[in-house]
Coordinates of C-alpha atoms and ligand atoms in Angstrom, one line a residue:
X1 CA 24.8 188.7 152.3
X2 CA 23.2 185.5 154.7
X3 CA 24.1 182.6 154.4
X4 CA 26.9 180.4 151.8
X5 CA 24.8 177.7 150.3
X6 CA 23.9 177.0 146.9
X7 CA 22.2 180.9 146.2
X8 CA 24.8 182.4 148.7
X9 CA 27.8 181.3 146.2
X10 CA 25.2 182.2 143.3
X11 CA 25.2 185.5 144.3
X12 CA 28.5 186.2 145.1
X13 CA 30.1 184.5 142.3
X14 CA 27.7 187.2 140.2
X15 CA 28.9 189.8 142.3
X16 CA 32.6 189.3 142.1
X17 CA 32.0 189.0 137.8
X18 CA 30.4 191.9 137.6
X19 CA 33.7 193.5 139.3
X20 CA 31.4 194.3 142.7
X21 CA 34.0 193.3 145.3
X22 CA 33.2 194.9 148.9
X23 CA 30.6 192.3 149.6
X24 CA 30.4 190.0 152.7
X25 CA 29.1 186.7 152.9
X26 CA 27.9 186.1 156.6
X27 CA 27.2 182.0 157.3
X28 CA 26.3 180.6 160.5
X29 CA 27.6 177.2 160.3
X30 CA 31.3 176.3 159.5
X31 CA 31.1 174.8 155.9
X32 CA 30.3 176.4 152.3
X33 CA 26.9 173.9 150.8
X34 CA 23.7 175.1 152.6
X35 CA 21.3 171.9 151.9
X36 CA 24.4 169.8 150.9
X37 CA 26.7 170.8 153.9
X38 CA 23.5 169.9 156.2
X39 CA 22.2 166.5 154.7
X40 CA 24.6 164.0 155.0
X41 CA 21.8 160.8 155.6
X42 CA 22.7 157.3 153.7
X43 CA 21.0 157.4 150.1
X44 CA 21.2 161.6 149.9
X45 CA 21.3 161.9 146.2
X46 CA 19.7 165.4 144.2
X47 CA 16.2 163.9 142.3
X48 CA 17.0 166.2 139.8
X49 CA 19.6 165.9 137.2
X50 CA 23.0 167.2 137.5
X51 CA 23.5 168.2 134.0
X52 CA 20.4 170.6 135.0
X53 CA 21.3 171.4 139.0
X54 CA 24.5 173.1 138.4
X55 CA 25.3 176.9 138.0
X56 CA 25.5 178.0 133.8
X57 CA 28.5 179.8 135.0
X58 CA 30.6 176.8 136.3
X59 CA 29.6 174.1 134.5
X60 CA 30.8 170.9 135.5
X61 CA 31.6 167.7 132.7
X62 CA 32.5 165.3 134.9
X63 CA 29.0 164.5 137.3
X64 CA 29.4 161.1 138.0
X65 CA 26.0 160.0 137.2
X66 CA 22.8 161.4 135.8
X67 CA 21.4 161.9 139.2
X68 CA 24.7 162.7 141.5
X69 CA 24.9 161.8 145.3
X70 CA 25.0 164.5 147.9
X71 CA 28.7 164.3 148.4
X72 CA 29.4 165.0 144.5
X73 CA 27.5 167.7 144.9
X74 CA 28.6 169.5 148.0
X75 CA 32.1 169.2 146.7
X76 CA 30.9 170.7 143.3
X77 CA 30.0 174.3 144.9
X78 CA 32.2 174.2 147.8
X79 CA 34.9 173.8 144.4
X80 CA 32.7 177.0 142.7
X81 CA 33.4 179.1 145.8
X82 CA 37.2 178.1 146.2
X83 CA 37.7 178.9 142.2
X84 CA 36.0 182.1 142.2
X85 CA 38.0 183.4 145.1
X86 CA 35.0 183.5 147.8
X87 CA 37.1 182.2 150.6
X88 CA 38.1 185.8 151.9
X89 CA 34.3 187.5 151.5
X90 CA 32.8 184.6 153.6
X91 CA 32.4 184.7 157.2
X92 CA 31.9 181.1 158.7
X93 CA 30.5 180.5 162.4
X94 CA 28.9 184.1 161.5
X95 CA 25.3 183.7 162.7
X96 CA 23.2 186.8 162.0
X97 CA 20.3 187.5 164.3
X98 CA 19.1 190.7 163.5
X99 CA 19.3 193.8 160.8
X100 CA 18.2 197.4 160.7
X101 CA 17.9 199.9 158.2
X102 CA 18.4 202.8 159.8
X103 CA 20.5 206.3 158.0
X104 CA 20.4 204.7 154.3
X105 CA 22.1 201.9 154.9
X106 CA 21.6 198.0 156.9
X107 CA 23.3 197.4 160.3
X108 CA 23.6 193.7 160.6
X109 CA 24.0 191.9 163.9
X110 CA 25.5 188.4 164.8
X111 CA 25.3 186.5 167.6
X112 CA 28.7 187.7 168.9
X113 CA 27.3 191.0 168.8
X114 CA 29.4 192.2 166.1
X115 CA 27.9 195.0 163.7
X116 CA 28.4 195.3 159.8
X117 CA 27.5 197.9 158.1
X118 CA 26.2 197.6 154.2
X119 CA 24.2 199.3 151.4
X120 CA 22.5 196.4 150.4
X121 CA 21.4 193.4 151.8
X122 CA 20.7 189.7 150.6
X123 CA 19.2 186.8 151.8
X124 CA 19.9 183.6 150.7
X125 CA 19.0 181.1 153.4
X126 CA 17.7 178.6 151.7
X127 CA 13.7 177.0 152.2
X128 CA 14.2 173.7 153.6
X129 CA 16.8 174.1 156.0
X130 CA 14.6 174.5 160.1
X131 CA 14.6 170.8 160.4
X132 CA 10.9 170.1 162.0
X133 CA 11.1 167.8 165.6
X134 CA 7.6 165.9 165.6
X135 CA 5.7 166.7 168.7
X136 CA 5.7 163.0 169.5
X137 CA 5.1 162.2 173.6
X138 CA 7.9 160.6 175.1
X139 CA 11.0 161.3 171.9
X140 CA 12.8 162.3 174.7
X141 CA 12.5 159.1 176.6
X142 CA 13.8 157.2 173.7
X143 CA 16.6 155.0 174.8
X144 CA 18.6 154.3 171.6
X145 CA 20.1 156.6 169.4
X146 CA 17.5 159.2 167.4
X147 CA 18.3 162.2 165.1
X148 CA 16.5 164.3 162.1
X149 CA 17.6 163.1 158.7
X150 CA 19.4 166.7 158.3
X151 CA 21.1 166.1 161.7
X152 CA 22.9 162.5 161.1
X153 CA 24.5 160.8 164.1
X154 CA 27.3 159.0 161.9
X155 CA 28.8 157.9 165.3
X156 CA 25.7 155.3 165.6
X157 CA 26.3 152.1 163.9
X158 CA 23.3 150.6 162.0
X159 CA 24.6 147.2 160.9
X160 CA 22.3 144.5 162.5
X161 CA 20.4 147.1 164.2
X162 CA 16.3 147.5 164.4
X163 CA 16.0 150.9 163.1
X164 CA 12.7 153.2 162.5
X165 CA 12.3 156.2 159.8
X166 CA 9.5 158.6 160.3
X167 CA 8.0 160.2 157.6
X168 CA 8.0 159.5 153.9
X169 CA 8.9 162.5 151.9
X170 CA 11.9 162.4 149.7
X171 CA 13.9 161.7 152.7
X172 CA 12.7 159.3 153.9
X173 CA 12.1 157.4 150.6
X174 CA 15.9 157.6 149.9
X175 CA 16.8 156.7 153.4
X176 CA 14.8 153.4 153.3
X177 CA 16.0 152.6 150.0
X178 CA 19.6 152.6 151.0
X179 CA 19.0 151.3 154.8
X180 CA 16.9 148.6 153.5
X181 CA 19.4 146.0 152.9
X182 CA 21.8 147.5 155.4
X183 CA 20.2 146.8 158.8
X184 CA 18.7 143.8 160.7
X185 CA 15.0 145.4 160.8
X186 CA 13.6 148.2 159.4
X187 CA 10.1 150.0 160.1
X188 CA 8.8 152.6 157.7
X189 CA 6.6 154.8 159.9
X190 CA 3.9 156.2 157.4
X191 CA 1.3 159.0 158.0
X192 CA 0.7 159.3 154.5
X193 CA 1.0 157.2 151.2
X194 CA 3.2 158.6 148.5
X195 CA 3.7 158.5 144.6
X196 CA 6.3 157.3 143.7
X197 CA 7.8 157.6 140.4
X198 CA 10.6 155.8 138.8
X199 CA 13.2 157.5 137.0
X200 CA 16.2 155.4 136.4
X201 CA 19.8 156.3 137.1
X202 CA 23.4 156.3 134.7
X203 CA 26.7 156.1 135.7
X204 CA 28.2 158.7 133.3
X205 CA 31.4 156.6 131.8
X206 CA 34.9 158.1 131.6
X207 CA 34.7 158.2 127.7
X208 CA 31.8 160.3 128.0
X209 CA 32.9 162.8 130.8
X210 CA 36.2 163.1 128.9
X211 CA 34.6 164.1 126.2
X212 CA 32.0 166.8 128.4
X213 CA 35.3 168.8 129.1
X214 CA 36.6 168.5 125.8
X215 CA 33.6 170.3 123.8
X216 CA 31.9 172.2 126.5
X217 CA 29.0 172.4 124.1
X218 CA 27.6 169.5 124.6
X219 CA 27.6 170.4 128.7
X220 CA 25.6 173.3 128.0
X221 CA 23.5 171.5 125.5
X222 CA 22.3 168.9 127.6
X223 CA 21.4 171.9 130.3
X224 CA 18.8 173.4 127.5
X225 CA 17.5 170.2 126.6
X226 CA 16.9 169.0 130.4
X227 CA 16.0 172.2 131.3
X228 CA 13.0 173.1 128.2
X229 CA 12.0 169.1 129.2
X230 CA 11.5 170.1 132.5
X231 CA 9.5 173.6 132.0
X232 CA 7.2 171.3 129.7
X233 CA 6.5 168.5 132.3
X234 CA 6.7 170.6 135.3
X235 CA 4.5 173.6 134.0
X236 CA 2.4 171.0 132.3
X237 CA 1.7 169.0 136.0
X238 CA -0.1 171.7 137.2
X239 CA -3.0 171.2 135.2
X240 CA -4.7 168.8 133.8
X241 CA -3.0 167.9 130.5
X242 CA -1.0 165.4 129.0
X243 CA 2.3 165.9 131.5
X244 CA -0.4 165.4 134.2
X245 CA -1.7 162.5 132.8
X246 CA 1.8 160.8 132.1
X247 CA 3.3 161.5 134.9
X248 CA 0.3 159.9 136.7
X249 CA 0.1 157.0 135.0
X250 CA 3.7 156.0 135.3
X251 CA 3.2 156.7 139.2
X252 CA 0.3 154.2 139.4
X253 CA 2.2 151.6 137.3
X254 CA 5.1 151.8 139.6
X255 CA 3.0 151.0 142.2
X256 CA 1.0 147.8 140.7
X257 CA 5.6 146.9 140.5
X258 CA 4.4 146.0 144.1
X259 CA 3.6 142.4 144.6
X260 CA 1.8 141.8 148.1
X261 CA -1.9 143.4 147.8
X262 CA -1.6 144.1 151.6
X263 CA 1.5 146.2 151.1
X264 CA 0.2 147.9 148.0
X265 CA -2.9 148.7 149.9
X266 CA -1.2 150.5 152.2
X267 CA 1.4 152.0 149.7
X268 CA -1.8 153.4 147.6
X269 CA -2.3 157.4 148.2
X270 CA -5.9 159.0 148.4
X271 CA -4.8 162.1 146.6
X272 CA -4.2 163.0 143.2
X273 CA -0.5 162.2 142.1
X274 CA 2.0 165.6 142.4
X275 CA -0.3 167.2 145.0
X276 CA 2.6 167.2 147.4
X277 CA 6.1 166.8 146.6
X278 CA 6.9 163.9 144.2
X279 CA 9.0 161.4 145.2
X280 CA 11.5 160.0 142.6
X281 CA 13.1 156.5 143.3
X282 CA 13.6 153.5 141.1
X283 CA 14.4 151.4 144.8
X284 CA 12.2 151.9 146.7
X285 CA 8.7 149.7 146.7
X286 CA 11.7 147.1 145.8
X287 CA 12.7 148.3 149.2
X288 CA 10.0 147.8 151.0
X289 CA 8.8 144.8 150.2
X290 CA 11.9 142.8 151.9
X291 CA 11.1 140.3 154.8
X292 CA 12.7 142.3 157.0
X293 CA 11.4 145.9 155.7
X294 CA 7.8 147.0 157.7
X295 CA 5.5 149.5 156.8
X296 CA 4.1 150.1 159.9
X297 CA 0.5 152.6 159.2
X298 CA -1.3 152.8 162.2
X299 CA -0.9 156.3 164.5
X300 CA 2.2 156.6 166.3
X301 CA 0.9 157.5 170.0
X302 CA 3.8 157.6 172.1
X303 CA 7.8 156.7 172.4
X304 CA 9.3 155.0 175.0
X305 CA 12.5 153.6 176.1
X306 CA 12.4 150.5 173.9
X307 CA 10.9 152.2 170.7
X308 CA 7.5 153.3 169.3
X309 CA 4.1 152.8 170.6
X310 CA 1.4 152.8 167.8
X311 CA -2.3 153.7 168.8
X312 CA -3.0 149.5 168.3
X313 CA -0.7 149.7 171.5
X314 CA 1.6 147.8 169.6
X315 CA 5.6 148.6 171.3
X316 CA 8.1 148.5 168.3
X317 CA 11.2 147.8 169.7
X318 CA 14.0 150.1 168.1
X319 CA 17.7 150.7 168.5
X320 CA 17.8 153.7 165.9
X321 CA 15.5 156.5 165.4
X322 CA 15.8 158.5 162.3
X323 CA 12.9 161.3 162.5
X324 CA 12.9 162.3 158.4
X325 CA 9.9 164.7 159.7
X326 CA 11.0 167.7 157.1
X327 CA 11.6 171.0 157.8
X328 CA 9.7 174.5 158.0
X329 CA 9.5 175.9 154.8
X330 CA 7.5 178.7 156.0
X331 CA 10.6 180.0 158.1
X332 CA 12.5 181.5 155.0
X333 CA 15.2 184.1 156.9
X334 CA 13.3 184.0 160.6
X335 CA 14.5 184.0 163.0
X336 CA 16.8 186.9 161.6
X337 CA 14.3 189.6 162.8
X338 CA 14.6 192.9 159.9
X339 CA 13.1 195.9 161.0
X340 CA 12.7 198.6 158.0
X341 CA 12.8 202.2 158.1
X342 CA 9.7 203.0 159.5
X343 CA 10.4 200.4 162.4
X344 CA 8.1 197.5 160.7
X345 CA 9.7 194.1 161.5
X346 CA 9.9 191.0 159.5
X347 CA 7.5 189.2 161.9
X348 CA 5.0 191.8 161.7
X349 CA 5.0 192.1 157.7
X350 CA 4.9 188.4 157.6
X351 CA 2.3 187.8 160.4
X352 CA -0.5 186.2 158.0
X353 CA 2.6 184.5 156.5
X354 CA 5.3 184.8 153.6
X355 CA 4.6 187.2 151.0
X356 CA 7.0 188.6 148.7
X357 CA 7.3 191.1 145.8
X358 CA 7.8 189.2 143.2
X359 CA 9.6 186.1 145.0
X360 CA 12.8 188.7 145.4
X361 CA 11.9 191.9 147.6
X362 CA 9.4 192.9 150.1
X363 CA 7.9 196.8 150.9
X364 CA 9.0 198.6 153.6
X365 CA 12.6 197.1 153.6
X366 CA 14.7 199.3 151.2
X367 CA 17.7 197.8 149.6
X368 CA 17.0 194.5 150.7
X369 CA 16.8 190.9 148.1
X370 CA 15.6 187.8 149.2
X371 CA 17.0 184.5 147.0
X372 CA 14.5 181.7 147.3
X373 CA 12.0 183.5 148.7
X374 CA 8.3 183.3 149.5
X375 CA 6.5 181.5 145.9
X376 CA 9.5 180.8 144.3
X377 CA 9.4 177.9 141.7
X378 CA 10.5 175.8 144.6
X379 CA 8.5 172.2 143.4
X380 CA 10.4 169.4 141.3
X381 CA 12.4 171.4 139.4
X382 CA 15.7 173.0 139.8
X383 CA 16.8 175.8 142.2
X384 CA 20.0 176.4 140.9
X385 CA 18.5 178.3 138.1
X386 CA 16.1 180.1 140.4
X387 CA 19.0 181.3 142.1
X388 CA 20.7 182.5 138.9
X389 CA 17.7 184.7 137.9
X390 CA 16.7 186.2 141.3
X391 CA 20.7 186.6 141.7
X392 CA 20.5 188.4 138.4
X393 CA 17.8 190.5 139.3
X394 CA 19.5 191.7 142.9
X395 CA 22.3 192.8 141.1
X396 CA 20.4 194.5 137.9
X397 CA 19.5 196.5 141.1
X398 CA 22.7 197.4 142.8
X399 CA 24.4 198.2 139.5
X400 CA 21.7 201.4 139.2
X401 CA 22.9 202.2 142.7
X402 CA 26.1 202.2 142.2
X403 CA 25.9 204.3 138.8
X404 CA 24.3 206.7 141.0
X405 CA 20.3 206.1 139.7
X406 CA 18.9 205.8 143.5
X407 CA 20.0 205.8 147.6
X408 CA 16.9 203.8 148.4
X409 CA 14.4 200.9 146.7
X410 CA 11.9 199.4 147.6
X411 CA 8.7 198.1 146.4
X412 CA 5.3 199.8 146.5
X413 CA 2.9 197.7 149.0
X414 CA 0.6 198.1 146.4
X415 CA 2.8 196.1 143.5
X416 CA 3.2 193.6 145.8
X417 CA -0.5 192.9 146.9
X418 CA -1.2 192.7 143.3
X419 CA 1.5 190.5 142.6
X420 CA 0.6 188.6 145.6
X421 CA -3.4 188.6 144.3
X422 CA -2.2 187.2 141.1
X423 CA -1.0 184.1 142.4
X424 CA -4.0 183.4 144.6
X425 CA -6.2 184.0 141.7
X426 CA -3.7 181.1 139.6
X427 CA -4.0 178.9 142.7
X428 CA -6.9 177.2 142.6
X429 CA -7.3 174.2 139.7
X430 CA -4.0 173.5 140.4
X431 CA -2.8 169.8 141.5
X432 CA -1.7 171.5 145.0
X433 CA -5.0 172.6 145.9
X434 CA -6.4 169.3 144.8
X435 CA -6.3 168.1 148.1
X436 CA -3.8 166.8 150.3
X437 CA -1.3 168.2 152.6
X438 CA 2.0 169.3 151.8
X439 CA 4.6 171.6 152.5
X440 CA 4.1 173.6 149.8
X441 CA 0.7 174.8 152.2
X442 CA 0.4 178.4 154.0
X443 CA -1.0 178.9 157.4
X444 CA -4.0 179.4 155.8
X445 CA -3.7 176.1 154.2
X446 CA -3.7 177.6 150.7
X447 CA -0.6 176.6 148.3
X448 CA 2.4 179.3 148.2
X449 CA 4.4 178.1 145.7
X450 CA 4.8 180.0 142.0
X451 CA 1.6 178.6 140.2
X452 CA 2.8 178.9 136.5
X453 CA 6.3 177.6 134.4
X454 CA 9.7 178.3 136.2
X455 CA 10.2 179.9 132.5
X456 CA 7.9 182.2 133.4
X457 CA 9.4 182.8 136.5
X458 CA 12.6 183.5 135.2
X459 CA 10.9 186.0 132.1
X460 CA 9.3 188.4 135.0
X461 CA 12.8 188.8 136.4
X462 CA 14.5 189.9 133.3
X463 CA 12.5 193.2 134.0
X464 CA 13.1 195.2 137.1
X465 CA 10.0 196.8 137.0
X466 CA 11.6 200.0 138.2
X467 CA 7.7 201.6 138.4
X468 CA 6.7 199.1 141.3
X469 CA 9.1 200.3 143.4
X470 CA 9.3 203.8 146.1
X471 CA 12.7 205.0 144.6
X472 CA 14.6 207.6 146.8
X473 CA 16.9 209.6 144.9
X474 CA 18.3 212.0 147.9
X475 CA 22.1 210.5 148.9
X476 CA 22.8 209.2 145.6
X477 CA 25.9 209.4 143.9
X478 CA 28.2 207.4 141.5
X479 CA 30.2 204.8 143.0
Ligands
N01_501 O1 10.2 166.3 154.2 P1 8.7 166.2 153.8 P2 11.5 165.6 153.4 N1 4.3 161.7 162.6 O2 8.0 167.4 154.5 C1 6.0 162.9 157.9 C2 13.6 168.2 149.4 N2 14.4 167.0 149.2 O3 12.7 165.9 154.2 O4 2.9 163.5 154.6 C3 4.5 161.0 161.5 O5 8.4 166.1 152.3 C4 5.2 163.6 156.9 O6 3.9 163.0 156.8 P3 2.7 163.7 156.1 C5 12.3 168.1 148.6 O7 12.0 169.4 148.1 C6 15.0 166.9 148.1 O8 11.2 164.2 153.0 O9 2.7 165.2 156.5 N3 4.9 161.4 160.3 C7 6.0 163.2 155.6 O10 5.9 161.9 155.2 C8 11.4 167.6 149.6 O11 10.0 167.7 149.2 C9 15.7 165.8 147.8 O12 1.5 163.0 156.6 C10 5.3 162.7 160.3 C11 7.5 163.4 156.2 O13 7.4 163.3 157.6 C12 11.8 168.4 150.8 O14 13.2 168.4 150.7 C13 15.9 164.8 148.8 C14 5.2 163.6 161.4 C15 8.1 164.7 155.9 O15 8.2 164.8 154.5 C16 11.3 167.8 152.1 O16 11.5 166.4 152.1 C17 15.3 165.0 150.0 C18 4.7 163.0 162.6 N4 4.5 163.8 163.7 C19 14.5 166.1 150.2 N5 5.6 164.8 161.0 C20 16.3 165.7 146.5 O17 16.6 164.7 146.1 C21 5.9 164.7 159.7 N6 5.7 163.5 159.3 C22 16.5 167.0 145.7

């Protein structure tokens, strides 16, 4: 398996209860956490809730609050992969570059040049996680400290310091709320105005956590009810209806929260609200709108030494520079480079972009699961589950090999076009292809996320749709 984040420990915890075992766990870096190992910035917190973003097979009583910081949460699945015993299936410093199929089974290469041998393989590499550098002129030239929000210097002090964010996704919303008050000057660098909408935040009390890990019931209870809520609303965004229409109108009264006309101006977006990513914050127009908070919109031309140049040929003179610039959610695995069978590679099945069979499997690449992959229910709504039902799915799949049903699977390129037709023909009329730019865009500047409920999502996976796949009998046997 790639990679130990939050799908890697899914998976494996899945494995190990359905008494599967021989099962590696290959992970570049040197910590368990994926997303929560990487992003360590001030303000990291999860914008969905934790009763909601944890695993239904290690639920956890004691969240601290409804929304949990990025600490919390790292420690809660590095704690899932300790208790289940992962430790001596995972691999750290491991980074895989490469895999073949080739005699029925996977040859996986690392860096070091080692090669491991398996029936099966699964990727769970996560989406977000190929921080993007802005191709700014001059970054290098910068004479103060600067990083990507996933990178965080936490050797550079930022008390009484002129510090610059970049970009104003959910990043860099958070890391402006909590900076804010923290340094001597801050610029807010913005391309592009966001929504903004305010959900508040709870401190879950002792009394009540106590009582979570008394009656687990009520742990699990408060999953559903999060969980149908956020089907409704995030199913219902897509389209117009009235989950569009609330959610709208609670972003544009949040904004009118904003007091100077000039600053509200240029806080106001020209796209319809959840046509990228939504921002959630209660802080941050509060934020903002300190004396020593800018929001500085005109083109940023060039760095230098002392700090930005914008295209006024304004110099804004910096100590810190935090580049919260996003990442490349159109890398999924790459650079791993697969190459099937038949000698097709991953880069030349995914020239014109990600496609997938079904968010799980591609043709031509027998035996192979992807977690999190290409039009998954990726938007405001909660991987963990995801995870769980693609997880689920992979291992529906290796049980029938191990009982002897196949040698090989894959699925037909013809399933997979339609499946792939199916969501371009959903596409348009949703709020993504309302117009705006966002990371949820293909090369061809269509959106690739799933365009229907993450219920949905998780329905088509309870079926393995055995029919849509080229089964090879030939080498099988009962493990
Ligand atoms: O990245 P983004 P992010 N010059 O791609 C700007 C998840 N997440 O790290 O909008 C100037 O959303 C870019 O501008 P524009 C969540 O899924 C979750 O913030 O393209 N600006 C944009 O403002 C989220 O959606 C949590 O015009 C440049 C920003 O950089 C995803 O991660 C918390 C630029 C990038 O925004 C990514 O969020 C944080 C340039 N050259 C993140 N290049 C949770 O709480 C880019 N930008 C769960």
């Amino acid at each position: 398996m790639l990679g130990a984040g939050m799908s890697g420990i899914c998976m494996a915890v899945k494995l190990k209860r359905a008494g599967i075992t021989d099962f590696t766990v290959l992970e570049k870096s040197h910590d368990v956490g994926g997303t929560w190992r990487d992003n360590t910035y001030p303000g990291l917190r999860c914008d969905v809730p934790s009763a909601f973003y944890q695993y239904t097979f290690a639920r956890n009583p004691r969240w601290s609050h409804g929304f949990s910081a990025g600490p919390e949460i790292h420690r809660y699945f590095r704690s899932v992969a300790k208790r289940h015993g992962l430790d001596e299936h995972i691999r750290l410093g491991t980074e895989v570059v490469g895999a073949e199929f080739t005699g029925g089974r996977w040859r996986v290469r690392d860096a070091a040049g080692n090669v491991r041998e398996a029936d099966f393989l699964v990727s769970a590499t996560g989406v977000l996680h190929r921080p993007v550098q802005p191709d700014i002129p001059g970054l290098d030239e910068f004479g103060g400290a600067a990083f990507h929000s996933a990178r965080w210097d936490h050797t550079v002090p930022l008390a009484g310091k002129r510090v610059a964010v970049v970009g104003t996704g959910s990043t860099g919303v958070q890391i402006v709320t909590r900076l804010a008050s923290r340094v001597a000057e801050l610029r807010l660098f913005q391309r592009t105005a966001q929504w903004v909408l305010p959900l508040p935040n709870w401190r879950n009390d002792p009394l009540s956590r106590a009582l979570r890990a008394r009656v687990p019931a009520l742990t699990a209870a408060e999953y559903e009810v999060v969980k149908q809520a956020f089907n409704v609303l995030v199913a219902g965004m897509l389209r117009p209806g009235w989950q569009r229409t609330l959610i709208s109108e609670a972003c544009r009264l949040n904004l009118r929260t904003v007091r100077d006309p000039q600053l509200r101006a240029k806080l106001t977006p020209d796209y319809q609200p959840m046509c990228k990513r939504l921002v959630i914050s209660n802080g941050f127009y509060r934020a903002v709108s300190r004396p020593n908070v800018d929001v500085v919109t005109d083109r940023i031309d060039h760095v230098e030494p002392r700090g930005i140049v914008t295209a006024d040929g304004r110099l804004h003179e910096l100590d810190v520079l935090v580049l919260a610039t996003g990442f490349d959610a159109r890398a999924y695995l790459r650079p791993i480079e697969l190459t099937g069978p038949n000698g097709r590679t991953l880069s030349e099945a995914w020239a014109e972009g990600p496609r997938a069979y079904r968010t799980v499997a591609l043709p031509d690449f027998p035996n192979f699961f992807m977690l999190m992959g290409p039009h998954s229910p990726i938007g405001n709504f909660s991987l963990v589950p995801i995870a769980e039902a693609q997880a689920d799915y992979a291992l529906r799949w290796i049980e029938g090999w191990r009982r002897g049903a196949y040698a090989t699977a894959a699925p037909s390129p013809e399933a997979t076009e339609r499946f792939n037709q199916g969501i371009r023909e959903a596409m348009p009329g949703t709020v993504w292809a309302s117009g705006c730019q966002s990371w949820y865009l293909g090369q061809d500047g269509q959106p690739e996320v799933w365009p229907w409920s993450p219920g949905r999502h998780t329905a088509m996976l309870a079926d393995p749709h055995t029919h849509e796949f080229d089964i090879h009998a030939e080498g099988a046997a009962n493990r």
